[in-house]
Tab-separated table of C-alpha atoms and ligand atoms in Angstrom:
chain	number	residue	atom	x	y	z
K	1	MET	CA	-57.874	-11.060	40.298
K	2	SER	CA	-58.422	-13.402	42.374
K	3	ASP	CA	-60.539	-13.592	46.152
K	4	LEU	CA	-61.265	-9.857	46.643
K	5	THR	CA	-64.497	-10.072	46.054
K	6	PRO	CA	-65.104	-13.365	45.436
K	7	GLN	CA	-68.965	-12.813	45.919
K	8	ILE	CA	-69.808	-10.682	42.630
K	9	GLN	CA	-70.139	-13.634	39.961
K	10	ARG	CA	-72.641	-11.811	37.055
K	11	LEU	CA	-71.758	-8.481	35.438
K	12	VAL	CA	-74.828	-7.839	33.303
K	13	ILE	CA	-74.803	-4.715	30.990
K	14	PHE	CA	-78.269	-3.825	30.244
K	15	GLY	CA	-77.992	-1.945	26.811
K	16	ALA	CA	-75.471	-3.798	25.684
K	17	THR	CA	-75.851	-3.051	21.830
K	18	GLY	CA	-75.709	0.714	22.874
K	19	ASP	CA	-73.167	3.522	22.210
K	20	LEU	CA	-72.054	3.535	25.880
K	21	ALA	CA	-71.361	-0.365	25.896
K	22	ALA	CA	-69.464	-0.271	22.735
K	23	ARG	CA	-67.239	3.297	23.365
K	24	MET	CA	-66.703	2.261	27.274
K	25	LEU	CA	-67.935	-0.495	29.030
K	26	LEU	CA	-67.233	-3.660	27.167
K	27	PRO	CA	-63.650	-2.025	26.143
K	28	SER	CA	-63.099	-1.441	30.006
K	29	LEU	CA	-63.842	-4.624	30.945
K	30	TYR	CA	-61.237	-6.274	28.390
K	31	PHE	CA	-58.338	-3.902	29.120
K	32	LEU	CA	-59.901	-5.022	33.102
K	33	ASP	CA	-59.298	-8.349	32.386
K	34	SER	CA	-56.291	-7.771	30.657
K	35	ASP	CA	-54.463	-6.378	34.087
K	36	LYS	CA	-55.818	-9.989	35.573
K	37	LEU	CA	-58.240	-7.510	37.280
K	38	LEU	CA	-61.822	-9.434	37.157
K	39	PRO	CA	-62.673	-11.634	39.658
K	40	ASP	CA	-62.224	-15.626	38.376
K	41	GLY	CA	-65.333	-16.681	37.162
K	42	LEU	CA	-66.770	-13.292	36.836
K	43	LYS	CA	-69.458	-13.760	33.783
K	44	ILE	CA	-69.934	-10.499	31.466
K	45	ILE	CA	-73.561	-11.095	30.663
K	46	GLY	CA	-74.722	-8.381	27.640
K	47	SER	CA	-78.772	-8.318	27.737
K	48	ALA	CA	-81.072	-5.789	25.025
K	49	ARG	CA	-84.422	-6.452	23.375
K	50	SER	CA	-82.677	-7.853	20.373
K	51	GLU	CA	-82.773	-11.663	19.665
K	52	MET	CA	-78.752	-12.861	19.447
K	53	ASP	CA	-77.587	-15.784	20.410
K	54	ARG	CA	-73.970	-15.547	22.360
K	55	ASP	CA	-71.889	-16.046	19.291
K	56	ALA	CA	-72.920	-13.546	17.394
K	57	PHE	CA	-72.722	-11.135	20.759
K	58	VAL	CA	-68.811	-12.261	21.155
K	59	LYS	CA	-68.267	-11.126	17.730
K	60	LEU	CA	-70.146	-8.016	18.292
K	61	VAL	CA	-67.219	-7.334	20.775
K	62	ARG	CA	-64.787	-8.321	19.368
K	63	GLY	CA	-65.452	-6.405	16.557
K	64	ILE	CA	-65.426	-3.306	19.181
K	65	MET	CA	-61.916	-4.240	20.258
K	66	ASP	CA	-60.652	-4.631	16.578
K	67	LYS	CA	-61.624	-0.693	15.841
K	68	ARG	CA	-59.557	0.448	18.732
K	69	SER	CA	-56.024	1.244	18.248
K	70	GLU	CA	-54.510	-0.592	21.083
K	71	GLY	CA	-54.858	-3.997	19.234
K	72	VAL	CA	-56.333	-7.451	20.669
K	73	ASP	CA	-54.353	-9.559	22.796
K	74	GLU	CA	-55.381	-12.993	22.032
K	75	ALA	CA	-54.490	-14.462	25.123
K	76	VAL	CA	-56.508	-11.880	26.514
K	77	TRP	CA	-59.097	-12.205	24.091
K	78	LYS	CA	-59.485	-15.776	24.508
K	79	ARG	CA	-60.281	-15.080	28.642
K	80	PHE	CA	-62.671	-12.343	28.158
K	81	ALA	CA	-64.450	-14.292	25.106
K	82	GLU	CA	-65.094	-17.523	27.722
K	83	ARG	CA	-66.886	-14.728	30.234
K	84	LEU	CA	-68.845	-12.936	27.205
K	85	ASP	CA	-72.620	-14.281	27.321
K	86	TYR	CA	-76.067	-12.406	25.790
K	87	CYS	CA	-79.689	-12.764	26.912
K	88	ALA	CA	-82.483	-10.969	25.217
K	89	ALA	CA	-84.360	-9.239	27.732
K	90	ASP	CA	-87.538	-6.922	28.259
K	91	VAL	CA	-85.909	-5.391	30.969
K	92	THR	CA	-88.912	-3.096	31.631
K	93	LYS	CA	-91.591	-6.665	32.533
K	94	GLY	CA	-90.292	-9.024	35.174
K	95	ALA	CA	-91.469	-11.756	32.693
K	96	GLY	CA	-89.145	-10.381	30.342
K	97	LEU	CA	-86.448	-11.626	32.341
K	98	LYS	CA	-86.811	-15.227	32.798
K	99	ALA	CA	-84.671	-16.243	30.414
K	100	LEU	CA	-81.823	-14.080	32.318
K	101	SER	CA	-82.380	-15.800	35.421
K	102	GLU	CA	-82.093	-18.469	34.526
K	103	VAL	CA	-78.523	-17.806	33.695
K	104	ILE	CA	-78.120	-15.748	36.971
K	105	GLU	CA	-79.236	-18.511	39.230
K	106	GLY	CA	-79.248	-16.878	42.166
K	107	ARG	CA	-76.033	-15.518	41.980
K	108	PRO	CA	-74.827	-11.980	43.145
K	109	SER	CA	-74.901	-9.821	40.060
K	110	ILE	CA	-73.944	-6.527	39.672
K	111	TYR	CA	-76.537	-4.508	36.933
K	112	TYR	CA	-75.434	-1.413	35.019
K	113	LEU	CA	-77.968	0.069	33.520
K	114	ALA	CA	-76.993	1.951	30.340
K	115	LEU	CA	-80.883	2.518	29.762
K	116	SER	CA	-82.933	5.356	29.132
K	117	PRO	CA	-83.102	6.670	32.892
K	118	SER	CA	-86.793	7.074	32.545
K	119	LEU	CA	-86.491	3.232	32.642
K	120	TYR	CA	-84.546	3.031	36.020
K	121	GLY	CA	-87.803	2.241	38.435
K	122	ALA	CA	-89.439	-0.357	35.710
K	123	VAL	CA	-86.387	-1.957	35.622
K	124	CYS	CA	-85.496	-2.325	39.282
K	125	ARG	CA	-89.196	-3.719	40.177
K	126	ALA	CA	-88.777	-5.990	37.303
K	127	LEU	CA	-85.616	-7.200	38.936
K	128	ASP	CA	-87.392	-7.842	42.380
K	129	GLU	CA	-90.182	-9.348	40.387
K	130	SER	CA	-87.815	-11.769	38.656
K	131	GLY	CA	-85.786	-12.970	41.955
K	132	LEU	CA	-82.749	-10.873	40.562
K	133	SER	CA	-82.499	-8.373	43.593
K	134	CYS	CA	-80.260	-10.362	45.872
K	135	GLY	CA	-79.208	-8.808	48.797
K	136	GLU	CA	-75.134	-8.693	47.375
K	137	CYS	CA	-76.682	-7.333	43.733
K	138	ARG	CA	-75.599	-3.938	42.714
K	139	ILE	CA	-77.035	-1.252	40.646
K	140	VAL	CA	-75.004	0.815	38.527
K	141	LEU	CA	-77.210	3.789	37.275
K	142	GLU	CA	-75.950	6.277	34.453
K	143	LYS	CA	-76.029	10.253	34.190
K	144	PRO	CA	-78.662	12.059	33.569
K	145	LEU	CA	-80.680	11.189	36.870
K	146	GLY	CA	-83.913	13.147	36.145
K	147	HIS	CA	-83.902	16.401	34.264
K	148	ASP	CA	-84.716	18.189	37.655
K	149	ALA	CA	-84.532	18.040	41.371
K	150	GLU	CA	-88.140	16.959	41.127
K	151	SER	CA	-87.694	13.992	38.634
K	152	SER	CA	-84.441	12.415	39.942
K	153	ARG	CA	-85.983	12.803	43.812
K	154	ALA	CA	-88.797	10.337	42.035
K	155	ILE	CA	-85.945	7.950	39.903
K	156	ASN	CA	-84.026	7.898	43.673
K	157	ALA	CA	-87.114	6.572	45.037
K	158	GLU	CA	-88.273	3.940	42.740
K	159	VAL	CA	-84.672	2.344	42.705
K	160	ALA	CA	-84.565	2.916	46.553
K	161	GLU	CA	-87.783	0.435	46.926
K	162	VAL	CA	-86.015	-2.212	45.493
K	163	PHE	CA	-81.665	-0.966	46.653
K	164	GLU	CA	-80.702	0.177	49.219
K	165	GLU	CA	-78.377	2.902	49.057
K	166	SER	CA	-75.114	1.306	49.368
K	167	ARG	CA	-76.384	-1.171	46.599
K	168	VAL	CA	-76.863	2.086	44.400
K	169	PHE	CA	-73.958	3.243	41.789
K	170	ARG	CA	-74.340	6.602	40.486
K	171	ILE	CA	-71.441	7.028	37.869
K	172	ASP	CA	-70.359	10.199	37.054
K	173	HIS	CA	-67.268	9.209	34.620
K	174	TYR	CA	-65.241	11.896	35.786
K	175	LEU	CA	-65.148	10.999	39.339
K	176	GLY	CA	-63.030	8.233	37.361
K	177	LYS	CA	-60.571	10.478	35.401
K	178	GLU	CA	-56.956	9.887	36.867
K	179	THR	CA	-56.641	13.355	37.390
K	180	VAL	CA	-59.863	13.783	38.826
K	181	GLN	CA	-58.553	11.359	41.884
K	182	ASN	CA	-55.560	12.996	41.565
K	183	LEU	CA	-57.288	16.316	43.034
K	184	ILE	CA	-57.690	14.480	46.526
K	185	ALA	CA	-54.113	13.705	46.537
K	186	LEU	CA	-52.898	17.137	45.357
K	187	ARG	CA	-54.520	18.618	48.276
K	188	PHE	CA	-54.553	16.058	51.015
K	189	ALA	CA	-51.104	14.560	50.696
K	190	ASN	CA	-49.245	17.742	50.433
K	191	THR	CA	-49.218	20.356	52.975
K	192	LEU	CA	-48.227	23.320	50.390
K	193	PHE	CA	-51.680	24.299	49.427
K	194	GLU	CA	-53.779	23.489	52.627
K	195	PRO	CA	-53.063	27.189	54.015
K	196	LEU	CA	-53.571	28.769	51.043
K	197	TRP	CA	-56.628	27.368	49.706
K	198	ASN	CA	-59.123	29.961	51.174
K	199	ASN	CA	-60.611	33.637	50.080
K	200	LEU	CA	-56.957	34.868	51.641
K	201	ALA	CA	-54.839	34.117	49.248
K	202	ILE	CA	-57.073	32.583	46.137
K	203	ASP	CA	-58.800	35.303	43.933
K	204	HIS	CA	-61.145	32.652	41.971
K	205	VAL	CA	-60.773	30.051	40.298
K	206	GLN	CA	-61.998	29.002	36.878
K	207	ILE	CA	-63.201	25.596	35.491
K	208	THR	CA	-63.342	24.890	31.493
K	209	VAL	CA	-64.508	22.146	29.693
K	210	ALA	CA	-64.221	22.753	26.327
K	211	GLU	CA	-65.468	20.155	23.559
K	212	THR	CA	-64.962	20.547	19.926
K	213	GLU	CA	-67.260	18.366	18.576
K	214	GLY	CA	-70.904	19.140	18.105
K	215	VAL	CA	-73.819	17.186	19.107
K	216	GLY	CA	-74.593	15.527	16.024
K	217	ASP	CA	-76.688	12.602	16.216
K	218	ARG	CA	-77.552	12.596	19.904
K	219	TRP	CA	-79.698	15.929	18.957
K	220	PRO	CA	-82.823	13.469	20.531
K	221	TYR	CA	-81.468	13.876	23.734
K	222	TYR	CA	-79.231	16.736	24.120
K	223	ASP	CA	-82.250	19.214	22.898
K	224	GLU	CA	-84.111	17.763	25.972
K	225	TYR	CA	-81.036	19.028	28.309
K	226	GLY	CA	-78.913	21.130	27.075
K	227	ALA	CA	-75.327	22.195	28.270
K	228	LEU	CA	-76.670	23.099	32.109
K	229	ARG	CA	-78.242	19.611	32.692
K	230	ASP	CA	-75.978	17.830	30.575
K	231	MET	CA	-72.422	18.975	32.022
K	232	VAL	CA	-72.986	21.622	35.113
K	233	GLN	CA	-75.102	19.935	36.872
K	234	ASN	CA	-72.915	16.399	36.796
K	235	HIS	CA	-69.500	16.636	35.881
K	236	MET	CA	-68.586	20.578	36.782
K	237	LEU	CA	-70.139	20.337	39.799
K	238	GLN	CA	-68.004	17.459	40.795
K	239	LEU	CA	-65.228	19.096	39.825
K	240	LEU	CA	-66.240	21.957	41.901
K	241	THR	CA	-67.222	20.123	45.298
K	242	LEU	CA	-63.482	18.807	45.054
K	243	ILE	CA	-61.720	21.913	45.102
K	244	ALA	CA	-64.057	23.782	47.255
K	245	MET	CA	-64.571	20.670	49.830
K	246	GLU	CA	-63.027	21.120	53.605
K	247	PRO	CA	-60.409	18.336	54.107
K	248	PRO	CA	-62.344	14.945	55.166
K	249	ALA	CA	-61.580	13.094	58.121
K	250	ASP	CA	-60.635	10.086	56.037
K	251	ALA	CA	-60.699	8.692	52.477
K	252	GLY	CA	-63.721	6.533	53.452
K	253	ALA	CA	-66.726	7.144	51.040
K	254	ASP	CA	-69.174	9.183	53.112
K	255	SER	CA	-66.791	11.022	54.819
K	256	VAL	CA	-65.115	12.342	51.523
K	257	ARG	CA	-69.209	12.599	49.765
K	258	ASP	CA	-70.550	14.333	53.178
K	259	GLU	CA	-67.661	16.883	52.815
K	260	LYS	CA	-68.893	17.602	49.065
K	261	VAL	CA	-72.568	17.479	50.045
K	262	LYS	CA	-71.454	20.406	52.825
K	263	VAL	CA	-70.746	22.438	49.485
K	264	LEU	CA	-73.110	21.571	47.512
K	265	LYS	CA	-75.617	23.656	50.251
K	266	SER	CA	-73.332	26.104	50.271
K	267	LEU	CA	-73.887	27.041	47.009
K	268	ARG	CA	-75.843	30.132	46.822
K	269	PRO	CA	-79.036	29.752	45.252
K	270	PHE	CA	-79.663	32.069	41.787
K	271	SER	CA	-82.237	34.217	42.030
K	272	ARG	CA	-84.191	35.543	38.837
K	273	HIS	CA	-82.098	38.927	38.902
K	274	ASP	CA	-78.876	36.845	38.527
K	275	ALA	CA	-80.225	35.319	35.059
K	276	GLN	CA	-78.858	38.316	33.632
K	277	GLN	CA	-75.761	38.746	35.463
K	278	MET	CA	-74.404	35.568	36.550
K	279	ALA	CA	-74.938	33.076	34.137
K	280	VAL	CA	-74.742	32.660	29.832
K	281	ARG	CA	-76.366	30.565	27.290
K	282	GLY	CA	-75.238	29.881	23.796
K	283	GLN	CA	-76.070	28.071	21.019
K	284	TYR	CA	-73.382	27.798	18.129
K	285	LYS	CA	-73.909	28.376	14.706
K	286	ALA	CA	-71.830	27.105	11.277
K	287	GLY	CA	-67.961	28.117	11.489
K	288	VAL	CA	-64.666	26.602	11.132
K	289	VAL	CA	-63.629	23.957	13.926
K	290	GLU	CA	-60.118	22.850	13.966
K	291	GLY	CA	-60.125	23.972	9.843
K	292	LYS	CA	-63.658	22.497	8.915
K	293	THR	CA	-66.172	23.848	8.676
K	294	VAL	CA	-69.063	22.700	10.484
K	295	LYS	CA	-73.266	23.143	11.012
K	296	SER	CA	-75.107	25.033	13.449
K	297	TYR	CA	-76.998	23.034	16.152
K	298	GLU	CA	-80.015	24.127	14.476
K	299	GLU	CA	-79.043	22.688	11.288
K	300	GLU	CA	-77.731	19.513	12.787
K	301	ARG	CA	-81.180	19.302	14.746
K	302	GLY	CA	-83.428	20.290	11.723
K	303	GLY	CA	-85.000	22.531	13.169
K	304	PRO	CA	-85.151	25.823	15.468
K	305	SER	CA	-84.225	25.103	19.287
K	306	GLN	CA	-83.868	26.561	22.737
K	307	THR	CA	-81.569	24.617	23.852
K	308	GLU	CA	-78.044	25.926	25.019
K	309	THR	CA	-74.777	24.516	23.233
K	310	PHE	CA	-72.796	26.252	25.622
K	311	VAL	CA	-72.972	27.447	29.442
K	312	ALA	CA	-70.981	30.694	31.481
K	313	LEU	CA	-71.598	30.576	34.932
K	314	ARG	CA	-70.708	32.395	38.153
K	315	ALA	CA	-71.151	30.306	41.885
K	316	ASP	CA	-70.607	31.591	45.136
K	317	ILE	CA	-70.065	29.583	48.036
K	318	ASP	CA	-71.448	30.625	50.910
K	319	ASN	CA	-69.071	29.752	53.761
K	320	TRP	CA	-65.969	31.286	55.396
K	321	ARG	CA	-63.794	29.652	53.300
K	322	TRP	CA	-64.955	30.707	50.244
K	323	ALA	CA	-66.865	33.722	50.748
K	324	GLY	CA	-65.801	36.263	48.021
K	325	VAL	CA	-64.055	33.897	46.126
K	326	PRO	CA	-66.176	33.511	42.620
K	327	PHE	CA	-66.436	30.124	40.842
K	328	PHE	CA	-66.308	30.751	37.125
K	329	LEU	CA	-67.667	27.716	34.712
K	330	ARG	CA	-67.713	27.515	31.224
K	331	THR	CA	-68.350	24.565	28.945
K	332	GLY	CA	-69.534	23.995	25.266
K	333	LYS	CA	-69.689	22.556	22.329
K	334	ARG	CA	-67.839	23.804	19.264
K	335	LEU	CA	-65.344	25.591	20.779
K	336	PRO	CA	-61.432	26.018	18.999
K	337	GLU	CA	-60.421	23.248	21.091
K	338	ARG	CA	-60.822	20.352	23.421
K	339	ARG	CA	-59.822	21.199	27.107
K	340	THR	CA	-60.358	20.372	30.242
K	341	GLN	CA	-58.998	22.652	32.634
K	342	ILE	CA	-59.217	24.063	36.176
K	343	ALA	CA	-57.289	27.034	37.441
K	344	ILE	CA	-56.837	28.358	40.689
K	345	GLN	CA	-55.607	32.044	40.155
K	346	PHE	CA	-54.286	33.629	43.367
K	347	LYS	CA	-54.152	37.012	44.351
K	348	PRO	CA	-51.535	39.759	42.847
K	349	LEU	CA	-48.738	41.050	44.982
K	350	PRO	CA	-49.573	42.953	47.679
K	351	HIS	CA	-47.232	45.346	46.877
K	352	SER	CA	-43.955	45.246	44.283
K	353	ILE	CA	-40.370	46.089	45.151
K	354	PHE	CA	-38.998	45.528	41.392
K	355	GLY	CA	-39.716	49.179	39.652
K	356	GLN	CA	-42.209	49.768	36.847
K	357	ALA	CA	-40.437	48.178	34.164
K	358	ALA	CA	-40.723	44.930	35.939
K	359	ASP	CA	-44.262	45.943	37.361
K	360	ASN	CA	-45.048	44.978	33.639
K	361	ASP	CA	-44.193	41.354	33.771
K	362	LEU	CA	-46.032	40.403	36.537
K	363	SER	CA	-48.341	38.301	37.137
K	364	ALA	CA	-50.040	36.388	39.728
K	365	ASN	CA	-49.037	32.731	41.125
K	366	ARG	CA	-51.608	30.235	39.486
K	367	LEU	CA	-52.157	26.500	40.015
K	368	VAL	CA	-53.288	25.011	36.422
K	369	ILE	CA	-54.953	21.442	36.964
K	370	ASP	CA	-54.872	20.127	33.011
K	371	LEU	CA	-57.361	17.202	33.019
K	372	GLN	CA	-57.706	16.393	28.902
K	373	PRO	CA	-55.993	16.481	26.230
K	374	LYS	CA	-52.795	16.691	28.584
K	375	GLU	CA	-52.882	15.128	31.929
K	376	ASP	CA	-50.610	18.125	34.126
K	377	ILE	CA	-50.516	20.002	36.701
K	378	SER	CA	-48.237	23.980	37.037
K	379	LEU	CA	-47.694	26.265	39.471
K	380	LEU	CA	-46.834	29.708	37.571
K	381	LEU	CA	-44.929	30.940	39.824
K	382	MET	CA	-42.811	34.337	38.690
K	383	ASN	CA	-39.044	34.682	38.259
K	384	ARG	CA	-35.938	36.676	36.952
K	385	ARG	CA	-34.941	36.987	33.733
K	386	PRO	CA	-31.405	36.235	33.567
K	387	GLY	CA	-29.341	38.797	31.730
K	388	LEU	CA	-27.284	41.679	32.714
K	389	ALA	CA	-29.850	44.457	31.941
K	390	GLY	CA	-32.340	45.905	34.896
K	391	THR	CA	-34.249	43.322	36.507
K	392	ARG	CA	-36.779	41.973	34.418
K	393	LEU	CA	-39.386	38.852	35.794
K	394	GLN	CA	-41.132	36.215	33.716
K	395	ALA	CA	-43.848	33.526	34.770
K	396	LEU	CA	-43.076	30.538	34.260
K	397	PRO	CA	-44.410	27.017	34.992
K	398	LEU	CA	-43.107	24.391	37.596
K	399	SER	CA	-45.003	21.310	35.866
K	400	LEU	CA	-45.580	17.758	37.094
K	401	SER	CA	-47.048	15.730	33.921
K	402	LEU	CA	-48.540	13.114	34.800
K	403	ASP	CA	-48.432	11.135	31.271
K	404	ASP	CA	-46.267	8.237	32.089
K	405	GLY	CA	-46.381	7.400	28.374
K	406	GLY	CA	-48.587	4.325	28.747
K	407	ARG	CA	-52.042	3.674	27.856
K	408	ARG	CA	-54.495	6.382	29.421
K	409	ARG	CA	-57.333	4.270	31.085
K	410	ILE	CA	-60.904	4.826	30.409
K	411	ALA	CA	-62.652	6.410	33.686
K	412	TYR	CA	-65.012	3.520	33.186
K	413	GLU	CA	-62.002	1.369	34.087
K	414	ARG	CA	-61.433	2.806	37.512
K	415	LEU	CA	-65.533	2.783	37.951
K	416	LEU	CA	-66.520	-0.743	37.219
K	417	LEU	CA	-63.724	-1.674	39.374
K	418	ASP	CA	-64.878	-0.227	42.092
K	419	VAL	CA	-68.418	-1.157	41.823
K	420	ILE	CA	-67.082	-4.777	42.231
K	421	LEU	CA	-64.919	-4.032	44.907
K	422	ASN	CA	-67.868	-2.394	46.104
K	423	ASN	CA	-66.351	1.176	46.943
K	424	PRO	CA	-68.816	3.453	46.868
K	425	GLN	CA	-66.431	6.369	47.282
K	426	LEU	CA	-66.121	7.714	43.399
K	427	PHE	CA	-70.287	7.296	42.914
K	428	VAL	CA	-72.266	9.874	43.276
K	429	ARG	CA	-74.884	9.748	46.184
K	430	ARG	CA	-78.543	9.859	46.353
K	431	ASP	CA	-78.261	13.362	48.830
K	432	GLU	CA	-75.558	14.972	46.025
K	433	VAL	CA	-77.869	13.975	42.928
K	434	GLU	CA	-80.562	15.780	44.371
K	435	LEU	CA	-78.696	18.707	45.934
K	436	ALA	CA	-77.464	19.193	42.756
K	437	TRP	CA	-80.177	19.610	40.758
K	438	ALA	CA	-82.099	21.996	43.247
K	439	TRP	CA	-79.027	24.373	42.310
K	440	ILE	CA	-79.590	23.874	38.662
K	441	ASP	CA	-82.949	24.249	38.867
K	442	GLY	CA	-82.461	27.183	40.643
K	443	VAL	CA	-80.348	28.615	37.263
K	444	ALA	CA	-82.915	27.057	34.652
K	445	ASP	CA	-85.976	28.462	36.456
K	446	SER	CA	-83.809	32.005	36.571
K	447	TRP	CA	-83.174	31.415	32.632
K	448	ALA	CA	-87.268	30.914	32.267
K	449	ASP	CA	-88.585	33.554	34.276
K	450	SER	CA	-86.419	36.037	32.395
K	451	GLY	CA	-86.906	34.400	29.413
K	452	GLN	CA	-83.321	34.736	28.165
K	453	ALA	CA	-82.809	32.964	25.115
K	454	PRO	CA	-79.037	30.589	24.096
K	455	ARG	CA	-77.081	33.945	22.559
K	456	PRO	CA	-75.748	32.563	19.071
K	457	TYR	CA	-71.994	31.598	18.923
K	458	ALA	CA	-69.614	31.265	15.942
K	459	ALA	CA	-68.766	27.216	15.946
K	460	GLY	CA	-64.977	27.555	16.541
K	461	SER	CA	-65.472	30.628	19.497
K	462	TRP	CA	-64.874	30.788	22.901
K	463	GLY	CA	-68.562	31.600	22.916
K	464	PRO	CA	-70.866	34.623	23.193
K	465	ALA	CA	-69.953	37.629	24.027
K	466	GLY	CA	-71.776	37.661	27.431
K	467	ALA	CA	-69.729	34.913	28.349
K	468	PHE	CA	-66.548	37.454	28.094
K	469	ALA	CA	-68.874	40.215	30.106
K	470	LEU	CA	-69.345	37.588	33.059
K	471	LEU	CA	-66.159	38.148	34.070
K	472	GLU	CA	-65.340	41.826	33.125
K	473	ARG	CA	-68.149	42.922	35.308
K	474	SER	CA	-65.504	41.561	38.426
K	475	GLY	CA	-62.569	42.906	36.576
K	476	ARG	CA	-61.559	39.528	35.457
K	477	ALA	CA	-60.987	37.301	32.674
K	478	TRP	CA	-60.719	33.864	31.019
K	479	LEU	CA	-57.524	32.679	30.984
K	480	ASP	CA	-57.134	32.174	27.385
K	481	GLU	CA	-58.427	35.771	26.662
J	1	LIG	C1	-71.011	13.120	28.872
J	1	LIG	C2	-72.128	14.107	27.973
J	1	LIG	O1	-71.753	13.006	30.156
J	1	LIG	O2	-69.641	13.789	28.912
J	1	LIG	C3	-71.258	14.615	26.907
J	1	LIG	O3	-73.523	13.736	28.244
J	1	LIG	C4	-70.179	15.085	27.006
J	1	LIG	O4	-72.199	16.166	26.312
J	1	LIG	C5	-69.394	13.484	27.408
J	1	LIG	O5	-69.078	15.279	25.662
J	1	LIG	C6	-67.978	14.545	27.832
J	1	LIG	O6	-66.994	13.727	28.560
J	1	LIG	P1	-65.221	13.883	28.074
J	1	LIG	O7	-65.014	12.144	29.324
J	1	LIG	O8	-65.158	13.531	26.787
J	1	LIG	O9	-64.818	15.162	28.595
């Protein structure tokens, strides 16, 4: 890329030897470079506690790229490798950043904190003390931002002492996914849906994020958070807000985020009673996933735990558009298949003219947005089965596959590019994070008050029985049932 944002000259990854950098950040930067989207002269500086020279870091990054299936283009690699540098640092102390400040030489920089959020405040202070927080500098924060509303406010406040909000980029990698960005286009670049996008036409919404993977080695982090805080607080509530928000005046970052905030403010808070009726938690036991026998969560963790690896809950949005339309959210580890999907279920026909046999064929229209593994938007429509026998009906999908056969981008590519371009639309604003936490605290508190322990489910199943009862209570069912 040429001269769009010539001011950013350094991108520092704190935590450069960690898992996120290896799986997401460094490959994303390589692919951006391959598409010539990185600014000329941008240096990428890895930083971590361990001592390593530049050559060793370049070798480490090359090893990461070699392990990927896409293959490495030598010309791109040469250009990319020249950008790489490494600087060991103790990020929590101003003095620990002395060597880094010599590499940065006062140039405008992006600091990516791929570190434990408990360090964010200390790192910001250290950057400030070392003169590394200049007015053009930006900071990128990974989730989880806190453990509840109070701790997230504390982290945000510490960061804000050094970086004002316009320079803080809070990542929710779901917002970088192509299909998630496409939700905005689907809703606001078509006239078709908007008149139907309300409680007159929509019966309910289901959002499922199902994973086949277990928690595995991540349990020290996961055990403290659980599925509610790990997935619902961020990714799933973000999806919900994009579905539920009012049309913004324009696509500007604050116009969109203002609308998302209004949805979060309209979420009906949970009461103690709701714990039993509205939210189910589960934990996987041993079972079979994709033909393989797998261990229980407690076996992976090496002891008993009260952490949930599955959540299903009902969210109600108390506003004119959505009154009476439940949003059912479900996420879990060790489920039968990997699937991230939003389904908008329309209301049934008010009256059928087709007679008994055809009536049995009828199903209400449904818009299904598949985010992964396939990327597809399909509208389920009723039509007549061909033939001379009496009228029979069938539901067929009108499908818009988003798979163009090309490489699927890593969500972080979009997000890293946007930080470089200083475009905060796909980043989470402070008030969004804090409101999302406040609602999640209500769910967690109602579980705690009622002493609701996670219900067991066999790995490879769709969660505990309560998850089915949650929908049955209102005469509905999960779409895979
Ligand atoms: C992360 C969670 O934020 O998202 C993980 O911490 C989860 O537990 C992951 O596995 C899911 O992301 P994706 O992009 O694979 O759906």
